[in-house]
mmCIF file of C-alpha atoms and ligand atoms in Angstrom:
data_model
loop_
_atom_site.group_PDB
_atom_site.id
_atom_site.type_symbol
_atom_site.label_atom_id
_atom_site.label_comp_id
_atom_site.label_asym_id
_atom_site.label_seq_id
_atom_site.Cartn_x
_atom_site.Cartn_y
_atom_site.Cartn_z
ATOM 1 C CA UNK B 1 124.184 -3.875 -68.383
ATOM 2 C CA UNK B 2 126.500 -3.848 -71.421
ATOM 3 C CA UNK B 3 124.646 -4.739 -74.553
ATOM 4 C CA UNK B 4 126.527 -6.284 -77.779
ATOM 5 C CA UNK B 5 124.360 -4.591 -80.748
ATOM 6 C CA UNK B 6 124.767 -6.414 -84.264
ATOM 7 C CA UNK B 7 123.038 -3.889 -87.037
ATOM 8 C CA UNK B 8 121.476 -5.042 -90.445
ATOM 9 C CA UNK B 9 122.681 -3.016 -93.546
ATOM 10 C CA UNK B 10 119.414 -0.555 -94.232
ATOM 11 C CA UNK B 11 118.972 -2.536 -97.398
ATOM 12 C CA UNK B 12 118.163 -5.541 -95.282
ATOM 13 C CA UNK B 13 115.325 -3.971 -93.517
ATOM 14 C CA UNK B 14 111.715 -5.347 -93.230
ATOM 15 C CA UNK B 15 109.270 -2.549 -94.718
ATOM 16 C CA UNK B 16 106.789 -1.501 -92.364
ATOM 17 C CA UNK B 17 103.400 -2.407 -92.518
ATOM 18 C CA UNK B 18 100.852 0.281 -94.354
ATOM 19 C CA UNK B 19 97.828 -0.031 -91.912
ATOM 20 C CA UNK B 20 98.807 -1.915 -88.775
ATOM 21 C CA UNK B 21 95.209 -1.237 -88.072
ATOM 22 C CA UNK B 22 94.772 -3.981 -90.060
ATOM 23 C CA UNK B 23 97.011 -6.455 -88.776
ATOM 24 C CA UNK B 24 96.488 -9.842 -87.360
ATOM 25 C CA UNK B 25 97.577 -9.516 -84.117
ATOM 26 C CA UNK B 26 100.764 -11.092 -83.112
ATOM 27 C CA UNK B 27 101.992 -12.157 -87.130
ATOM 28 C CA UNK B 28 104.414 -9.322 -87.748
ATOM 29 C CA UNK B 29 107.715 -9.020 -86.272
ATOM 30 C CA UNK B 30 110.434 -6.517 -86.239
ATOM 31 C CA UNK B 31 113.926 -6.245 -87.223
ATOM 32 C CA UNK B 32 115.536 -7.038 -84.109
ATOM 33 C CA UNK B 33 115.583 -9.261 -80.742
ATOM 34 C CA UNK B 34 116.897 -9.092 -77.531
ATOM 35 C CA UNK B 35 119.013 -12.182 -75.940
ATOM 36 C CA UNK B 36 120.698 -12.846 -73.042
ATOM 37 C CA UNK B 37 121.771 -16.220 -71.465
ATOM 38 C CA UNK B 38 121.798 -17.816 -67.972
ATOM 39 C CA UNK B 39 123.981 -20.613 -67.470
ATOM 40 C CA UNK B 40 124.301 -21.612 -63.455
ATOM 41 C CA UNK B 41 127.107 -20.405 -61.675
ATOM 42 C CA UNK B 42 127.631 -17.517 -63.993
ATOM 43 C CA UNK B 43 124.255 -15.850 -64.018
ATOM 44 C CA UNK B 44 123.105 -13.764 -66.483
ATOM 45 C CA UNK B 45 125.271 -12.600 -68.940
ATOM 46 C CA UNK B 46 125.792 -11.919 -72.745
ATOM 47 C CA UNK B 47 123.335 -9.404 -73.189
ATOM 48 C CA UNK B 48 122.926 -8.927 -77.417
ATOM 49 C CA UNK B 49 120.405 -6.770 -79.504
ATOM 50 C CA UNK B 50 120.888 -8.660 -82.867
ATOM 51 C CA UNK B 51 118.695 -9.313 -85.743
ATOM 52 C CA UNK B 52 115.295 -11.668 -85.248
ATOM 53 C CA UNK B 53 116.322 -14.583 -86.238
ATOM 54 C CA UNK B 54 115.548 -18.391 -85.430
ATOM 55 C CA UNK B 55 116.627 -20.158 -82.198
ATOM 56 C CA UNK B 56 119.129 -23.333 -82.973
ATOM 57 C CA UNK B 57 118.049 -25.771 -79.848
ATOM 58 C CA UNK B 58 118.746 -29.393 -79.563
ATOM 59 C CA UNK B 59 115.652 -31.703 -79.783
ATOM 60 C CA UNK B 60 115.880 -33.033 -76.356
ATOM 61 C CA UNK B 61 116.039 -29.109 -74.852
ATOM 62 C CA UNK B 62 113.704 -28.979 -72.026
ATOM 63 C CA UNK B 63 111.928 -26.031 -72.792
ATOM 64 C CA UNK B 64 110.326 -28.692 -75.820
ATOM 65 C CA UNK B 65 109.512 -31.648 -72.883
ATOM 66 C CA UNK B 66 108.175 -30.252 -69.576
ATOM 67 C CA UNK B 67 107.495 -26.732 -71.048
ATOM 68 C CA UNK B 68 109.591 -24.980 -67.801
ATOM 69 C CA UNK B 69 108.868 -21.344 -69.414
ATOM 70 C CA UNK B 70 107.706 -18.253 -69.195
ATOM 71 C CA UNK B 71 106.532 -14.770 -70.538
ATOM 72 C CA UNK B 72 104.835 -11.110 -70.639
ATOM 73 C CA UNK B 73 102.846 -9.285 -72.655
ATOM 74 C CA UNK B 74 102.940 -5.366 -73.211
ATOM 75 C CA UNK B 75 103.048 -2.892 -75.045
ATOM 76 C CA UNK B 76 104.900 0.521 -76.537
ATOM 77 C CA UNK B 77 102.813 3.723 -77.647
ATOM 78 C CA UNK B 78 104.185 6.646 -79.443
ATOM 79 C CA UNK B 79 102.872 9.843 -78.109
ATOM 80 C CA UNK B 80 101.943 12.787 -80.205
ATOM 81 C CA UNK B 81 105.190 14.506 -78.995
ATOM 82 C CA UNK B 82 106.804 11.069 -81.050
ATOM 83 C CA UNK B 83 107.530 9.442 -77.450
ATOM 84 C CA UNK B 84 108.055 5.964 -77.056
ATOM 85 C CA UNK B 85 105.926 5.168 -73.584
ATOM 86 C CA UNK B 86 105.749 1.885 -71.833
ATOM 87 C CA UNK B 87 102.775 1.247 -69.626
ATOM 88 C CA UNK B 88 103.964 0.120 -65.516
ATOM 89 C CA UNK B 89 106.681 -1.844 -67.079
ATOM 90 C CA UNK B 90 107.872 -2.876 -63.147
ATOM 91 C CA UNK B 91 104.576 -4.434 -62.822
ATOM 92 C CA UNK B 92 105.366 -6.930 -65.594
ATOM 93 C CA UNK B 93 109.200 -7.005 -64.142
ATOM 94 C CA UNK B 94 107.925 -8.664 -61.043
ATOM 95 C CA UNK B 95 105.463 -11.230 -62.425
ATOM 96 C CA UNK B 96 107.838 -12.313 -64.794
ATOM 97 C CA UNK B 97 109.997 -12.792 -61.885
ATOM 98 C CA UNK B 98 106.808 -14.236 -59.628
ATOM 99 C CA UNK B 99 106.142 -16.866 -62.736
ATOM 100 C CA UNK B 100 109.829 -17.721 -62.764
ATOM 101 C CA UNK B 101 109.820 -18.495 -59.201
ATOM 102 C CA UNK B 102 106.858 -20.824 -59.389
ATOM 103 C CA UNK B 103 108.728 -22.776 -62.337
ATOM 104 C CA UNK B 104 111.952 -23.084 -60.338
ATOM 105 C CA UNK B 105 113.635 -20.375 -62.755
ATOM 106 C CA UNK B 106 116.336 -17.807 -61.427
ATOM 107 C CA UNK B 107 115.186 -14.314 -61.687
ATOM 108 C CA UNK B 108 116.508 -11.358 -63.558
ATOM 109 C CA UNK B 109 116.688 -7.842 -61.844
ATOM 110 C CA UNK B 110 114.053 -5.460 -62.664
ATOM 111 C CA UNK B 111 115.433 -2.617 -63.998
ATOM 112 C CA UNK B 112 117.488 -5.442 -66.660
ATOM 113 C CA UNK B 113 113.903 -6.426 -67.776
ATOM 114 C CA UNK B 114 113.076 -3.391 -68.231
ATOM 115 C CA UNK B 115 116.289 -1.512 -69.417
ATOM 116 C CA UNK B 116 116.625 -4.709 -72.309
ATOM 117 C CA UNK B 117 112.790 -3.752 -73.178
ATOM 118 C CA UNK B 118 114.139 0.512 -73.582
ATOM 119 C CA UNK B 119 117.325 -0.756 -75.565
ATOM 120 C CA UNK B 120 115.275 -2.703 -77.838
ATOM 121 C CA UNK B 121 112.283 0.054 -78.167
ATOM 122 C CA UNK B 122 114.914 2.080 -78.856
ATOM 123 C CA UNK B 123 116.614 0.594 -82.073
ATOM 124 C CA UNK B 124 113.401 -0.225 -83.278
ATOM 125 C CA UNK B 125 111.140 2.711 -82.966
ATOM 126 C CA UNK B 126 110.574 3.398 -86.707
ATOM 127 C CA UNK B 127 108.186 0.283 -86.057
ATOM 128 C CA UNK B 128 105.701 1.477 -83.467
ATOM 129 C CA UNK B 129 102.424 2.543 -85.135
ATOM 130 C CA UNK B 130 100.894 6.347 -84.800
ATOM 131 C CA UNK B 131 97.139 5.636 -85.111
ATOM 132 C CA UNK B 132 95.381 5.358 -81.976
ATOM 133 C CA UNK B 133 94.434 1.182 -81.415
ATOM 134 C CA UNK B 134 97.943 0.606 -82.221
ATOM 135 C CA UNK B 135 100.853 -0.264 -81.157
ATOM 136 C CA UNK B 136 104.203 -2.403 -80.573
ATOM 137 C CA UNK B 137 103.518 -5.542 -78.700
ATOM 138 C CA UNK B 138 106.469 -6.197 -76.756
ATOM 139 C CA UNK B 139 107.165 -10.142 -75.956
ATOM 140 C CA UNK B 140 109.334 -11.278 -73.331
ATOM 141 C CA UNK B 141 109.959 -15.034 -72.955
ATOM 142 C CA UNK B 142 112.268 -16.858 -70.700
ATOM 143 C CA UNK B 143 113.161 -20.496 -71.530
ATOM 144 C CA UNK B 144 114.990 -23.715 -70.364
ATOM 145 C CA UNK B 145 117.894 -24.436 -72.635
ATOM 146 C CA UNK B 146 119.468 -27.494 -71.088
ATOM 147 C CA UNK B 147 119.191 -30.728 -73.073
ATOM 148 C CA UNK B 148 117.757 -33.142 -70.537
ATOM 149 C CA UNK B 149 115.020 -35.298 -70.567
ATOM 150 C CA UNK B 150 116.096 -37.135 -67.533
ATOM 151 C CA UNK B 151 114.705 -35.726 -64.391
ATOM 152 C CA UNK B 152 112.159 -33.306 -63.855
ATOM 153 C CA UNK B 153 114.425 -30.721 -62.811
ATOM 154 C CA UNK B 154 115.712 -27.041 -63.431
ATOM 155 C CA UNK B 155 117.371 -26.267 -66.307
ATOM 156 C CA UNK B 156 120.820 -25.450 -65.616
ATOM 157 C CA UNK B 157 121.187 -23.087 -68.691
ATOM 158 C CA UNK B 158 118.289 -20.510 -69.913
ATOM 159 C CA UNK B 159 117.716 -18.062 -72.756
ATOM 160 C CA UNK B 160 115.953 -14.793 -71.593
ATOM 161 C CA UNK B 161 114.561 -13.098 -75.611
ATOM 162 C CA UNK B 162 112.231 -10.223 -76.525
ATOM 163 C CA UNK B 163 110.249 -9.723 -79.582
ATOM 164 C CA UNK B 164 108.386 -7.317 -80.821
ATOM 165 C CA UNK B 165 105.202 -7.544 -82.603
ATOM 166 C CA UNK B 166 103.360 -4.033 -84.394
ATOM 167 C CA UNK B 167 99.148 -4.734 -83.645
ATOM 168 C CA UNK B 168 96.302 -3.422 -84.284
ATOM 169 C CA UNK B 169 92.671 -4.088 -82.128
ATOM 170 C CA UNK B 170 93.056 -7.661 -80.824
ATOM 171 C CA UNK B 171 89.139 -8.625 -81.577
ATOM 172 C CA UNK B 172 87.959 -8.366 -84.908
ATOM 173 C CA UNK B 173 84.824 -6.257 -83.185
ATOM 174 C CA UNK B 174 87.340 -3.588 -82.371
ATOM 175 C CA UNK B 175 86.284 -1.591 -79.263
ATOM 176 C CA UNK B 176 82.499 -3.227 -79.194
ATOM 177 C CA UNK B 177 80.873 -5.483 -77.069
ATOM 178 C CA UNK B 178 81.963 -9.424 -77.337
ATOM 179 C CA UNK B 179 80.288 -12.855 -76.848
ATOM 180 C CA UNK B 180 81.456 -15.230 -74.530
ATOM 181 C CA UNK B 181 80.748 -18.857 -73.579
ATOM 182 C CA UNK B 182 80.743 -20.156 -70.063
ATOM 183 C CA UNK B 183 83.126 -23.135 -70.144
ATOM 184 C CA UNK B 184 81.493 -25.947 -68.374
ATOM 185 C CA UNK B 185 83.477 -29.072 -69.130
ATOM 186 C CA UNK B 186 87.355 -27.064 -69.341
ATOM 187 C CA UNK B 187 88.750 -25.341 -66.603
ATOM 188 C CA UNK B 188 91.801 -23.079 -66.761
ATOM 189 C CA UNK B 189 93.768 -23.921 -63.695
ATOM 190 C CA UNK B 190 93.198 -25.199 -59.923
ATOM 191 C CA UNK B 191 94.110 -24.832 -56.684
ATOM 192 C CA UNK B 192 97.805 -25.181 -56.399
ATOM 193 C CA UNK B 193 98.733 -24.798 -60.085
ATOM 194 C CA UNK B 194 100.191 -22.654 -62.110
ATOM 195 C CA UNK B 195 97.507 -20.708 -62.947
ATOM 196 C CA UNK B 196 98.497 -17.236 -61.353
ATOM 197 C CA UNK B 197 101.834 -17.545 -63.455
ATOM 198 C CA UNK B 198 102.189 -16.871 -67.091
ATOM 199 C CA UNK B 199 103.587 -19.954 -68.148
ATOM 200 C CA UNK B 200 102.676 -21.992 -71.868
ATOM 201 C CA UNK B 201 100.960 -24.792 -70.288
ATOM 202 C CA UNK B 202 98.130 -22.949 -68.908
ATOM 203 C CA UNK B 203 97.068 -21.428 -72.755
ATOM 204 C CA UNK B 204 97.856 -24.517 -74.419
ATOM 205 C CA UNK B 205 95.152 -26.365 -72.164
ATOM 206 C CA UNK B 206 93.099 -23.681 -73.289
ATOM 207 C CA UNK B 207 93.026 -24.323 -76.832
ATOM 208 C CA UNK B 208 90.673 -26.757 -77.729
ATOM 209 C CA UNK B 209 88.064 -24.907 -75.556
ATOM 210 C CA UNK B 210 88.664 -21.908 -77.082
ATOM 211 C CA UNK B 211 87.986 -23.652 -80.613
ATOM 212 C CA UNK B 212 84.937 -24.246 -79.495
ATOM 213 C CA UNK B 213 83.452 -21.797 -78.657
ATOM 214 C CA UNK B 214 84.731 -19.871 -81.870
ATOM 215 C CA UNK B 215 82.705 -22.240 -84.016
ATOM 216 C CA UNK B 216 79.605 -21.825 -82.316
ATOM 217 C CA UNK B 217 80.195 -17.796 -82.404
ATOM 218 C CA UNK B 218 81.689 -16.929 -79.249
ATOM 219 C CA UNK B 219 84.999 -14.748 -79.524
ATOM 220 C CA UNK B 220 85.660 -16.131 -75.841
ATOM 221 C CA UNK B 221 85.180 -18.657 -73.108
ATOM 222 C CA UNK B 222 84.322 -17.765 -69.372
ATOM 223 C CA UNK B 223 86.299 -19.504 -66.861
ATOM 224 C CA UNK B 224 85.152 -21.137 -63.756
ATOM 225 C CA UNK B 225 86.731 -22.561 -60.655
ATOM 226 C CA UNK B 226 88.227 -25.973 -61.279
ATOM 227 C CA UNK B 227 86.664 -27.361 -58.141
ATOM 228 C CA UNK B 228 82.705 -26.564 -57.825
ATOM 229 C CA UNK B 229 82.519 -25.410 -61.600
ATOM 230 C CA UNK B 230 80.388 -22.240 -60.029
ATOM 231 C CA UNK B 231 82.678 -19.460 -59.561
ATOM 232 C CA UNK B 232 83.758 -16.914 -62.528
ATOM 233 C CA UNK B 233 87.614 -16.828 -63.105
ATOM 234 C CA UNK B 234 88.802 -14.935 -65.938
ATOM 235 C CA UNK B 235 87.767 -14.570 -69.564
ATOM 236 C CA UNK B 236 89.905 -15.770 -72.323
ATOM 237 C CA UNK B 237 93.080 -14.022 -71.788
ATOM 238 C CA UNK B 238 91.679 -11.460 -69.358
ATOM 239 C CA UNK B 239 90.621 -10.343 -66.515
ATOM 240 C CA UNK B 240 86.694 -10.373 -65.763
ATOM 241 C CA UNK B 241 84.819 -7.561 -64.063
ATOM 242 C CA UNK B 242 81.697 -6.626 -63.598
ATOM 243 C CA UNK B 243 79.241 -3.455 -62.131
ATOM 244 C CA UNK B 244 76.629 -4.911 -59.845
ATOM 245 C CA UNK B 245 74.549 -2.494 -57.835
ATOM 246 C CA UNK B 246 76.741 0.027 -58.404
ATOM 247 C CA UNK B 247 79.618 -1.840 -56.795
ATOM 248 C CA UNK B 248 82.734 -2.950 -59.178
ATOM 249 C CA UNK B 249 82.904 -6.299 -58.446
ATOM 250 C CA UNK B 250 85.542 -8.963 -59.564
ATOM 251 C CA UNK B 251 87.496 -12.503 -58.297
ATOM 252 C CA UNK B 252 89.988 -12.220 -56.016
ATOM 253 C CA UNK B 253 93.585 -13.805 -56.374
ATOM 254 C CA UNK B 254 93.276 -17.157 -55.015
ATOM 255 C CA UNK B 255 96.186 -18.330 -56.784
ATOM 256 C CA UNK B 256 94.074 -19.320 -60.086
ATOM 257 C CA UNK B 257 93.364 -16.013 -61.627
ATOM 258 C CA UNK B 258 96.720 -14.221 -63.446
ATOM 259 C CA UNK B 259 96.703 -10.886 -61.628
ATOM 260 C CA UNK B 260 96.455 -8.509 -64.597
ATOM 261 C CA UNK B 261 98.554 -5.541 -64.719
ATOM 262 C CA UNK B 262 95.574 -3.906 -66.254
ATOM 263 C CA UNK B 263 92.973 -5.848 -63.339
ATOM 264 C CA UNK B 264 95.017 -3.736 -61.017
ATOM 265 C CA UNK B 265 95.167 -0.273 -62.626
ATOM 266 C CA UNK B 266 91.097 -0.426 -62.693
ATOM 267 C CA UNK B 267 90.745 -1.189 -59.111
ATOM 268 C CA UNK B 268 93.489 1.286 -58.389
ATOM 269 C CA UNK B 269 91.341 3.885 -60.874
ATOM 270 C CA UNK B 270 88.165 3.369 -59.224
ATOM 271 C CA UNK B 271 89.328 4.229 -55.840
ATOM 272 C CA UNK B 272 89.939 7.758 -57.282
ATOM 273 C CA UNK B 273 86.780 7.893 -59.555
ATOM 274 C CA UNK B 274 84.842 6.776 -56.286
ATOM 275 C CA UNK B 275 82.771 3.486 -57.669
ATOM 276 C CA UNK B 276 82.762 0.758 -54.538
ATOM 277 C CA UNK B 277 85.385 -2.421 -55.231
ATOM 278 C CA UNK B 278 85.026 -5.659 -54.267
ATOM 279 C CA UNK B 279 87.154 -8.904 -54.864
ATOM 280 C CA UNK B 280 85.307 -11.596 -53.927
ATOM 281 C CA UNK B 281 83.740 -14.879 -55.435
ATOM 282 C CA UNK B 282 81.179 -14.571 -57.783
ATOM 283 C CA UNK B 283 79.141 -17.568 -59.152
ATOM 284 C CA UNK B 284 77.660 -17.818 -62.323
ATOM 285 C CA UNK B 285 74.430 -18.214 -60.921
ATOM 286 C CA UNK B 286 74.970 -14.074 -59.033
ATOM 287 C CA UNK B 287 76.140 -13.413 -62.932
ATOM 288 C CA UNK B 288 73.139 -14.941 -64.991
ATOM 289 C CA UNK B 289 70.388 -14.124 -62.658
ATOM 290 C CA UNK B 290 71.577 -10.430 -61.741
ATOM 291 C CA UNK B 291 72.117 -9.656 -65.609
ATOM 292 C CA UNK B 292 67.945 -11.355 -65.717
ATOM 293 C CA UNK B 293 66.687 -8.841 -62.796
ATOM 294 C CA UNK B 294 69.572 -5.620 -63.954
ATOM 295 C CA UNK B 295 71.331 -5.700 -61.351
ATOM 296 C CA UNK B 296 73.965 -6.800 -63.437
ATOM 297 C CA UNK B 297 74.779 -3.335 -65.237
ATOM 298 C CA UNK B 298 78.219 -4.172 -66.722
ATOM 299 C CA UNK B 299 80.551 -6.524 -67.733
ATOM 300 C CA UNK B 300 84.099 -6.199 -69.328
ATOM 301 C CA UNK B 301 87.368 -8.304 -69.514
ATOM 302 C CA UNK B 302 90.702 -6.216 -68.640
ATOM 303 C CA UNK B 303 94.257 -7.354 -69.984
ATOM 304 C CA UNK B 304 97.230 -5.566 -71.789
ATOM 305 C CA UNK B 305 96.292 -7.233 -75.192
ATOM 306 C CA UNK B 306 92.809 -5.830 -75.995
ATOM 307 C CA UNK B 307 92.743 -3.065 -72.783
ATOM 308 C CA UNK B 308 89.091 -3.131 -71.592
ATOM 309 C CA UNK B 309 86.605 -5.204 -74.099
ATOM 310 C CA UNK B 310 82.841 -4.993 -73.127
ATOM 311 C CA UNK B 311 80.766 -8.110 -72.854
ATOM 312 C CA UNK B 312 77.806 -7.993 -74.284
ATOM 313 C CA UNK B 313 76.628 -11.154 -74.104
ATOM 314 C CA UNK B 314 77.149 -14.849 -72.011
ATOM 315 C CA UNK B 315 75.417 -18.369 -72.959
ATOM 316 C CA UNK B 316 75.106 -20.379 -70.266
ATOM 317 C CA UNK B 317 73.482 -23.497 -70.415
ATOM 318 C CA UNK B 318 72.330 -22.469 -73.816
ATOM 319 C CA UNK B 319 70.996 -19.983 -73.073
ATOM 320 C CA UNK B 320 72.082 -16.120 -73.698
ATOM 321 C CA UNK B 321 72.402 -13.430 -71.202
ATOM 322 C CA UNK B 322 72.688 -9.782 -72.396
ATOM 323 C CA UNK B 323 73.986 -7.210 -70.589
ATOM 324 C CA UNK B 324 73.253 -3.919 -71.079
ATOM 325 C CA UNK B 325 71.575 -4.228 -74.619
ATOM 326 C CA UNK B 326 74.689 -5.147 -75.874
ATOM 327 C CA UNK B 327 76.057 -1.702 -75.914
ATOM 328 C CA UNK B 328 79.588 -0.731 -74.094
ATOM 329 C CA UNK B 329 78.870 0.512 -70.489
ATOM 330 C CA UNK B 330 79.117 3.505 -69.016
ATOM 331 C CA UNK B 331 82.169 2.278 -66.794
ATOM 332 C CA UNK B 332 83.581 0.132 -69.246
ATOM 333 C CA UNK B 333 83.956 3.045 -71.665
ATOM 334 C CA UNK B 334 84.982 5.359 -68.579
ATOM 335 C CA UNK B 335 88.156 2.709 -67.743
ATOM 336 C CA UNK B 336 88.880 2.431 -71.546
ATOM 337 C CA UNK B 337 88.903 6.165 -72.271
ATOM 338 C CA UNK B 338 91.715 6.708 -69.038
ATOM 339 C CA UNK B 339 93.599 3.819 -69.437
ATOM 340 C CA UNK B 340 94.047 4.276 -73.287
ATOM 341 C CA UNK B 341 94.652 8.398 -72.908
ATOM 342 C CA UNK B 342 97.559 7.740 -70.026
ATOM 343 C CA UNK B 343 99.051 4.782 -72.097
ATOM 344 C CA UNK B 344 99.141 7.589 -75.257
ATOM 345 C CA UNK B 345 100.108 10.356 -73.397
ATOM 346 C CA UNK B 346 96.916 12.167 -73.999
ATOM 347 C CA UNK B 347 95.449 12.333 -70.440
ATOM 348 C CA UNK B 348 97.236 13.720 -67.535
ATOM 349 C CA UNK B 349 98.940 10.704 -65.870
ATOM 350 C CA UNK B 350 97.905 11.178 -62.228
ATOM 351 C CA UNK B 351 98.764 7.699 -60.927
ATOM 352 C CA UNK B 352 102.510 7.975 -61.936
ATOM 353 C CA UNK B 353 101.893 4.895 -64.641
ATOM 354 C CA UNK B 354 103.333 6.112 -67.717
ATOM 355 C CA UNK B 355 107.185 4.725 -68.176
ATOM 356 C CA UNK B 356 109.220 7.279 -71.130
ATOM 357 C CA UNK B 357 111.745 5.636 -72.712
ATOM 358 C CA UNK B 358 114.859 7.678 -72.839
HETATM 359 C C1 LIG L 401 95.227 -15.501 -68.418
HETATM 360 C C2 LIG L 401 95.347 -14.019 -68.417
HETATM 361 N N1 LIG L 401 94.590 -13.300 -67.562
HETATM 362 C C3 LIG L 401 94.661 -11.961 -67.499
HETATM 363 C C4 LIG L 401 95.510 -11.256 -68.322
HETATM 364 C C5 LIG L 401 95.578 -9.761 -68.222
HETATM 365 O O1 LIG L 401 96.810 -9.349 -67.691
HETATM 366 P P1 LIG L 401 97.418 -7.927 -68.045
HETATM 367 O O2 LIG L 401 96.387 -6.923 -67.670
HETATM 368 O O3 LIG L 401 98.647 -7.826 -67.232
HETATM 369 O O4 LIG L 401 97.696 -7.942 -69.507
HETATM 370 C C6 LIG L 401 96.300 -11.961 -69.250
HETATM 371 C C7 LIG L 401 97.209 -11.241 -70.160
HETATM 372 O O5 LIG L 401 98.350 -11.056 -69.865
HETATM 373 C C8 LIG L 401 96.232 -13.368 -69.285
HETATM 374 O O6 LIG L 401 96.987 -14.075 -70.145
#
């Protein structure tokens, strides 16, 4: 793919942050975006690196009515040996392409996701952070750019961009055990939805929820099934396991649950670190009572944004549940200490998952 590249004169250049430790996650952005544009017929074309910059869109463009969008979430790490490394970037290459599928979108070839995401990374590596917890959040979005509120139909024209966000720890508690809520009134998605793409609509619905439980001291809300309002789904923006009876246990993808780049790596990990797997339903009921008679050892969420975050403690029916005195499992710190080493180059990468960008 040929990529126009439009530079800034160096005088024109954002300073960098001094701590991105301290960052609020997701409020910085860099110098530069990628673009390129779909139009039907033509495909995908126009490929530009060119400063960040605002998006001129008509009123009555799609992507602003029936939302028919999507996007990733991942991030860059500089080694020690000042490499830029990408964490199973194909992974996120084919659920981008799953979720544009599922919202009628055409798809863009893999290695174009992911060689737009190295050209990018590449211009802009003075901006990925050195301290360990850090690093360049990488956002690709895909939207509808036709201006139609007519029909409920695909766009005939989309814009494909990717922006790139320095971050710190994604909760304020840092690596250390959260609180969640079980969600009894919200659900996330059902049966048939959207909910195993990563489209706009299924956060958005999430909001007010999520507000919630905030103000009554929760950092998070615990999903259930849309249908019986028993089973566990996800947590927040993650991925949910847990270690009962020695077994790693967590829901399998029914079409509801996002399936987490990171969800995946741990199950893959723990065939090779030889703790038992299971996907299969759990209801809150298995979770509350088994955390009440310790059989319930563990709990942790799993997702690209905060890696592995302990739970330490769930309200349900107001009451609280807590796991493991509240202190980070022996598991949870296990899959956090590989999966953070490999993504930083520290740790011998035996599964093949570290991605160099040359
Ligand atoms: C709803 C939801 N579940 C799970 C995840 C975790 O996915 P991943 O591990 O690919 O970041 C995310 C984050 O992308 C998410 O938004």
């Amino acid at each position: 793919m040929e990529i126009e590249k439009s530079f800034l004169s160096s005088d024109k250049l954002k300073s960098l942050p001094r701590d991105a430790t301290q960052l609020e996650f997701g409020k910085t952005f860099t110098d530069y975006m990628f673009t390129m544009e779909y139009r039907f017929g033509e495909g995908w074309t126009h490929a530009q690196i060119k400063p960040y910059q605002p998006l001129a869109l008509e009123p009555a463009t799609m992507i602003f009515h029936y939302s028919q969008a999507v996007f990733e979430g991942q991030k860059a790490y500089r080694s020690a040996d000042d490499d830029i490394l990408l964490f199973r970037p194909y992974e996120n290459a084919r659920r981008i392409n799953r979720s544009m599928v599922r919202l009628g979108m055409p798809t863009i070839p893999e290695d174009i996701f992911v060689q737009a995401e190295c050209e990018l990374l590449k211009v802009e590596k003075r901006w990925i952070p050195t301290q360990k917890g850090t690093s360049l959040y990488i956002r690709p979005v895909v939207i509808a750019t036709e201006a139609l509120i007519g029909a409920i139909q695909p766009s005939d024209s989309y814009l494909f961009f990717i922006i790139l966000s320095p971050v710190g720890f994604f909760y304020k508690e840092g690596f250390n055990p959260v609180k969640l809520i079980v969600e009894k009134d919200y659900t996330r998605a059902a049966s048939g939805g959207t909910g195993e793409a990563k489209t706009g609509g299924n956060y958005a619905g999430t909001i007010v929820a999520t507000q919630n439980a905030n103000r009554k001291g929760y950092s998070q809300v615990l999903w259930l099934d849309a249908k019986e309002r028993r089973h566990v789904e996800e947590v927040g923006t993650n991925n949910i396991f847990f270690v009962i009876d020695d077994k790693l246990v967590t829901p399998p993808l029914t079409g509801t649950i996002l399936p987490g780049v990171t969800r995946k790596s741990v199950l893959e990990m723990a065939d090779v670190l030889d703790i038992a797997t299971e996907e299969r339903l759990i209801s809150i009921e298995e979770v509350v009572t088994g955390i009440e008679s310790g059989r319930v050892k563990e709990a942790f969420g799993s997702g690209t944004a905060a890696v592995i975050s302990p739970v330490g403690i769930i309200s349900y029916n107001d009451k609280e549940y807590v796991i493991n005195n509240n202190e980070t499992g022996v598991w949870t710190q296990r899959f956090f200490d590989i999966l953070t080493g490999i993504q930083y180059g520290e740790l011998e990468d035996k599964y093949g998952w570290s991605y160099k960008v040359v």
